[in-house]
């Protein structure tokens, strides 16, 4: 590809062709970075990024469907990527949606339900908008009259990636032969004791009043304030506050990370416990292992029968799609059997989907 040659990326690229005049994704990387593309489609590229100075992490280049009626499939794709991603995750791209009317200027009002769906999927995927400036528009329709501008492009990440790359920043470049502004994620990487990328700004230490309620904080202050220092400066009030403040800063950072981890896990648990499969053709839903019954408890079969683990819901049906009631009643307890038979018959051509119940 000519662009790859001009920018001196060699053959390190992965391209997804556009459809008509919309979309198109291109991922390029330098030789000193190892990239393994795991999956791609007209709406995404998922790759593992590894290199010197940082642990491997997952990159998703995302393109939301420009058709509002089809955008729900983009959100399903994002949820699927989230479920399959483990560890640090960065997700950047053109999502073709805004989170509020404050991210739009001109044109018709955006439907509230569409914005709520976008915010919902970001929350379900625990994605953080880490841009320090969230008011700049990234797209313009380029019409001199009735100009419309929106913030469609953004950099998102999970808490683990944000903690891994401390001081990360997002910059928007000027408009240049496109209706979108280029978005640059500026990552600081520690290598051989030096830090490349954006320099981290030193901030003044602030003691939080809420820390007074923490026994661990009290122990840190008492223990390190009384510890002797041979240096007169270090033993002075200024030296002690500086030393204790530095230790408290590290303690609070670790504490926040643990708290955010618990919050992320709690959110995931809430989502997992409240979701079940909506049976369509029954070909993806495992009978014994997956949550798919419309009943209480965990939406799963309560008394697990002696059936192969790989059997799917479609295996409980007759050739005409109706439930095989005799087989079901013979292998499941009365309550589970009634719940199964109460479900609509499986439908060819209708995919199984996860739903919130």
mmCIF file of C-alpha atoms in Angstrom, residues 6-194:
data_model
loop_
_atom_site.group_PDB
_atom_site.id
_atom_site.type_symbol
_atom_site.label_atom_id
_atom_site.label_comp_id
_atom_site.label_asym_id
_atom_site.label_seq_id
_atom_site.Cartn_x
_atom_site.Cartn_y
_atom_site.Cartn_z
ATOM 1 C CA UNK A 6 5.367 6.730 2.398
ATOM 2 C CA UNK A 7 5.058 6.552 6.189
ATOM 3 C CA UNK A 8 7.795 3.886 6.308
ATOM 4 C CA UNK A 9 5.749 1.178 7.982
ATOM 5 C CA UNK A 10 6.953 -1.451 5.518
ATOM 6 C CA UNK A 11 4.512 -4.339 5.297
ATOM 7 C CA UNK A 12 3.238 -3.905 8.841
ATOM 8 C CA UNK A 13 -0.404 -3.212 8.156
ATOM 9 C CA UNK A 14 -3.906 -4.626 8.368
ATOM 10 C CA UNK A 15 -6.622 -3.082 6.238
ATOM 11 C CA UNK A 16 -10.405 -3.417 6.155
ATOM 12 C CA UNK A 17 -11.951 -2.044 2.969
ATOM 13 C CA UNK A 18 -14.669 0.548 3.199
ATOM 14 C CA UNK A 19 -18.229 -0.170 2.116
ATOM 15 C CA UNK A 20 -19.288 2.399 -0.455
ATOM 16 C CA UNK A 21 -18.196 5.788 0.854
ATOM 17 C CA UNK A 22 -18.349 4.810 4.525
ATOM 18 C CA UNK A 23 -15.964 3.137 6.910
ATOM 19 C CA UNK A 24 -12.669 1.494 6.182
ATOM 20 C CA UNK A 25 -10.056 0.684 8.819
ATOM 21 C CA UNK A 26 -6.271 0.674 8.554
ATOM 22 C CA UNK A 27 -3.859 -0.437 11.271
ATOM 23 C CA UNK A 28 -0.126 0.162 10.739
ATOM 24 C CA UNK A 29 2.785 -0.339 13.110
ATOM 25 C CA UNK A 30 6.550 0.097 13.321
ATOM 26 C CA UNK A 31 9.041 -2.784 13.403
ATOM 27 C CA UNK A 32 9.822 -2.259 17.092
ATOM 28 C CA UNK A 33 6.218 -3.088 18.029
ATOM 29 C CA UNK A 34 4.745 -6.565 17.717
ATOM 30 C CA UNK A 35 1.109 -6.655 16.632
ATOM 31 C CA UNK A 36 -1.030 -9.758 16.267
ATOM 32 C CA UNK A 37 -4.419 -9.177 14.667
ATOM 33 C CA UNK A 38 -6.962 -11.530 16.236
ATOM 34 C CA UNK A 39 -10.118 -10.543 14.357
ATOM 35 C CA UNK A 40 -11.545 -7.921 12.036
ATOM 36 C CA UNK A 41 -14.727 -6.926 10.244
ATOM 37 C CA UNK A 42 -16.100 -3.794 8.544
ATOM 38 C CA UNK A 43 -16.699 -2.469 12.056
ATOM 39 C CA UNK A 44 -13.557 -3.424 13.950
ATOM 40 C CA UNK A 45 -9.983 -4.627 14.216
ATOM 41 C CA UNK A 46 -8.854 -6.388 17.399
ATOM 42 C CA UNK A 47 -5.126 -6.860 17.927
ATOM 43 C CA UNK A 48 -2.674 -7.668 20.689
ATOM 44 C CA UNK A 49 0.104 -5.091 21.016
ATOM 45 C CA UNK A 50 3.438 -6.007 22.583
ATOM 46 C CA UNK A 51 6.767 -4.248 22.759
ATOM 47 C CA UNK A 52 9.697 -3.184 24.855
ATOM 48 C CA UNK A 53 8.840 -1.255 27.986
ATOM 49 C CA UNK A 54 5.236 -2.380 28.467
ATOM 50 C CA UNK A 55 3.125 -5.473 29.012
ATOM 51 C CA UNK A 56 0.975 -6.754 26.120
ATOM 52 C CA UNK A 57 -2.430 -5.143 25.803
ATOM 53 C CA UNK A 58 -5.454 -5.319 23.522
ATOM 54 C CA UNK A 59 -6.194 -2.662 20.913
ATOM 55 C CA UNK A 60 -9.597 -2.309 19.269
ATOM 56 C CA UNK A 61 -10.030 -0.020 16.272
ATOM 57 C CA UNK A 62 -13.774 0.549 16.080
ATOM 58 C CA UNK A 63 -16.208 1.926 13.518
ATOM 59 C CA UNK A 64 -19.848 2.320 14.504
ATOM 60 C CA UNK A 65 -22.426 1.667 11.816
ATOM 61 C CA UNK A 66 -23.417 4.992 10.190
ATOM 62 C CA UNK A 67 -27.005 3.728 9.842
ATOM 63 C CA UNK A 68 -28.773 4.471 13.130
ATOM 64 C CA UNK A 69 -31.130 1.522 12.601
ATOM 65 C CA UNK A 70 -28.143 -0.844 12.346
ATOM 66 C CA UNK A 71 -26.085 0.651 15.156
ATOM 67 C CA UNK A 72 -27.434 -1.820 17.705
ATOM 68 C CA UNK A 73 -25.363 -4.469 15.933
ATOM 69 C CA UNK A 74 -22.263 -2.319 16.481
ATOM 70 C CA UNK A 75 -23.011 -2.253 20.212
ATOM 71 C CA UNK A 76 -23.495 -6.031 20.223
ATOM 72 C CA UNK A 77 -20.103 -6.331 18.543
ATOM 73 C CA UNK A 78 -18.518 -4.089 21.181
ATOM 74 C CA UNK A 79 -20.034 -6.197 23.968
ATOM 75 C CA UNK A 80 -18.721 -9.360 22.317
ATOM 76 C CA UNK A 81 -15.225 -7.883 22.065
ATOM 77 C CA UNK A 82 -15.435 -6.902 25.733
ATOM 78 C CA UNK A 83 -16.391 -10.430 26.788
ATOM 79 C CA UNK A 84 -13.461 -11.866 24.853
ATOM 80 C CA UNK A 85 -10.917 -9.304 26.085
ATOM 81 C CA UNK A 86 -8.829 -9.994 29.161
ATOM 82 C CA UNK A 87 -6.425 -7.492 30.663
ATOM 83 C CA UNK A 88 -5.556 -3.988 29.478
ATOM 84 C CA UNK A 89 -7.818 -2.729 26.685
ATOM 85 C CA UNK A 90 -7.715 0.400 24.520
ATOM 86 C CA UNK A 91 -10.627 1.067 22.163
ATOM 87 C CA UNK A 92 -10.401 3.972 19.710
ATOM 88 C CA UNK A 93 -12.309 5.011 16.639
ATOM 89 C CA UNK A 94 -15.371 6.611 15.111
ATOM 90 C CA UNK A 95 -18.410 5.418 17.052
ATOM 91 C CA UNK A 96 -20.896 7.440 14.978
ATOM 92 C CA UNK A 97 -22.806 8.317 18.138
ATOM 93 C CA UNK A 98 -22.744 10.948 20.872
ATOM 94 C CA UNK A 99 -23.417 10.589 24.583
ATOM 95 C CA UNK A 100 -25.346 13.851 24.997
ATOM 96 C CA UNK A 101 -26.639 16.832 23.029
ATOM 97 C CA UNK A 102 -23.734 18.838 24.448
ATOM 98 C CA UNK A 103 -21.535 16.874 22.019
ATOM 99 C CA UNK A 104 -23.443 18.236 19.011
ATOM 100 C CA UNK A 105 -23.826 21.607 17.322
ATOM 101 C CA UNK A 106 -26.403 22.304 14.618
ATOM 102 C CA UNK A 107 -28.729 19.989 12.749
ATOM 103 C CA UNK A 108 -31.644 17.991 14.083
ATOM 104 C CA UNK A 109 -31.793 16.891 17.695
ATOM 105 C CA UNK A 110 -30.420 13.435 18.395
ATOM 106 C CA UNK A 111 -32.828 10.832 19.788
ATOM 107 C CA UNK A 112 -32.401 10.352 23.536
ATOM 108 C CA UNK A 113 -32.798 6.571 23.279
ATOM 109 C CA UNK A 114 -29.875 6.282 20.839
ATOM 110 C CA UNK A 115 -27.586 8.236 23.160
ATOM 111 C CA UNK A 116 -28.722 6.191 26.155
ATOM 112 C CA UNK A 117 -27.930 2.945 24.322
ATOM 113 C CA UNK A 118 -24.416 4.205 23.606
ATOM 114 C CA UNK A 119 -23.857 5.225 27.219
ATOM 115 C CA UNK A 120 -25.262 1.885 28.352
ATOM 116 C CA UNK A 121 -22.830 -0.168 26.277
ATOM 117 C CA UNK A 122 -19.882 1.954 27.440
ATOM 118 C CA UNK A 123 -20.930 1.354 31.034
ATOM 119 C CA UNK A 124 -21.431 -2.381 30.483
ATOM 120 C CA UNK A 125 -17.972 -2.640 28.930
ATOM 121 C CA UNK A 126 -16.458 -0.525 31.760
ATOM 122 C CA UNK A 127 -14.864 1.816 29.222
ATOM 123 C CA UNK A 128 -13.444 5.150 30.372
ATOM 124 C CA UNK A 129 -13.289 8.266 28.207
ATOM 125 C CA UNK A 130 -9.822 9.418 29.275
ATOM 126 C CA UNK A 131 -9.608 12.509 27.072
ATOM 127 C CA UNK A 132 -8.920 15.609 29.207
ATOM 128 C CA UNK A 133 -10.975 17.740 26.800
ATOM 129 C CA UNK A 134 -14.420 16.307 26.143
ATOM 130 C CA UNK A 135 -16.008 19.334 24.483
ATOM 131 C CA UNK A 136 -14.173 19.489 21.144
ATOM 132 C CA UNK A 137 -16.036 18.289 18.074
ATOM 133 C CA UNK A 138 -14.339 15.669 15.913
ATOM 134 C CA UNK A 139 -16.643 15.571 12.880
ATOM 135 C CA UNK A 140 -18.172 18.215 10.610
ATOM 136 C CA UNK A 141 -20.557 17.847 7.669
ATOM 137 C CA UNK A 142 -18.561 20.566 5.850
ATOM 138 C CA UNK A 143 -21.675 22.480 4.791
ATOM 139 C CA UNK A 144 -21.266 26.232 4.812
ATOM 140 C CA UNK A 145 -24.960 26.611 5.528
ATOM 141 C CA UNK A 146 -26.563 24.453 8.219
ATOM 142 C CA UNK A 147 -23.206 23.303 9.581
ATOM 143 C CA UNK A 148 -23.371 20.263 11.856
ATOM 144 C CA UNK A 149 -20.536 19.287 14.195
ATOM 145 C CA UNK A 150 -20.397 16.335 16.592
ATOM 146 C CA UNK A 151 -17.976 14.466 18.841
ATOM 147 C CA UNK A 152 -18.088 11.033 17.217
ATOM 148 C CA UNK A 153 -14.449 9.970 17.632
ATOM 149 C CA UNK A 154 -13.024 9.108 21.014
ATOM 150 C CA UNK A 155 -10.378 7.179 22.885
ATOM 151 C CA UNK A 156 -11.701 4.726 25.468
ATOM 152 C CA UNK A 157 -9.996 2.243 27.758
ATOM 153 C CA UNK A 158 -10.636 0.047 30.755
ATOM 154 C CA UNK A 159 -9.219 0.835 34.188
ATOM 155 C CA UNK A 160 -6.392 -1.683 33.838
ATOM 156 C CA UNK A 161 -5.055 -0.034 30.672
ATOM 157 C CA UNK A 162 -5.427 3.429 32.218
ATOM 158 C CA UNK A 163 -3.412 2.336 35.252
ATOM 159 C CA UNK A 164 -0.764 0.697 33.061
ATOM 160 C CA UNK A 165 -0.078 3.871 31.072
ATOM 161 C CA UNK A 166 -0.028 6.599 33.675
ATOM 162 C CA UNK A 167 -0.136 10.073 32.154
ATOM 163 C CA UNK A 168 -1.847 8.937 28.940
ATOM 164 C CA UNK A 169 -3.431 11.730 26.929
ATOM 165 C CA UNK A 170 -5.620 12.207 23.860
ATOM 166 C CA UNK A 171 -4.916 15.012 21.413
ATOM 167 C CA UNK A 172 -7.039 16.244 18.527
ATOM 168 C CA UNK A 173 -5.168 17.526 15.492
ATOM 169 C CA UNK A 174 -6.439 20.168 13.084
ATOM 170 C CA UNK A 175 -8.862 19.406 10.266
ATOM 171 C CA UNK A 176 -6.940 18.131 7.241
ATOM 172 C CA UNK A 177 -8.623 16.979 4.017
ATOM 173 C CA UNK A 178 -11.253 15.034 5.942
ATOM 174 C CA UNK A 179 -14.548 15.618 7.705
ATOM 175 C CA UNK A 180 -12.964 14.073 10.827
ATOM 176 C CA UNK A 181 -10.180 15.460 12.998
ATOM 177 C CA UNK A 182 -7.272 13.049 13.605
ATOM 178 C CA UNK A 183 -7.185 11.681 17.136
ATOM 179 C CA UNK A 184 -3.802 10.896 18.717
ATOM 180 C CA UNK A 185 -3.417 8.755 21.840
ATOM 181 C CA UNK A 186 -0.178 9.869 23.504
ATOM 182 C CA UNK A 187 1.237 7.025 25.626
ATOM 183 C CA UNK A 188 4.112 7.329 28.079
ATOM 184 C CA UNK A 189 6.356 4.258 28.023
ATOM 185 C CA UNK A 190 9.107 3.583 30.548
ATOM 186 C CA UNK A 191 12.168 2.090 28.874
ATOM 187 C CA UNK A 192 15.610 1.638 30.442
ATOM 188 C CA UNK A 193 14.682 3.935 33.299
ATOM 189 C CA UNK A 194 13.607 6.806 31.033
#
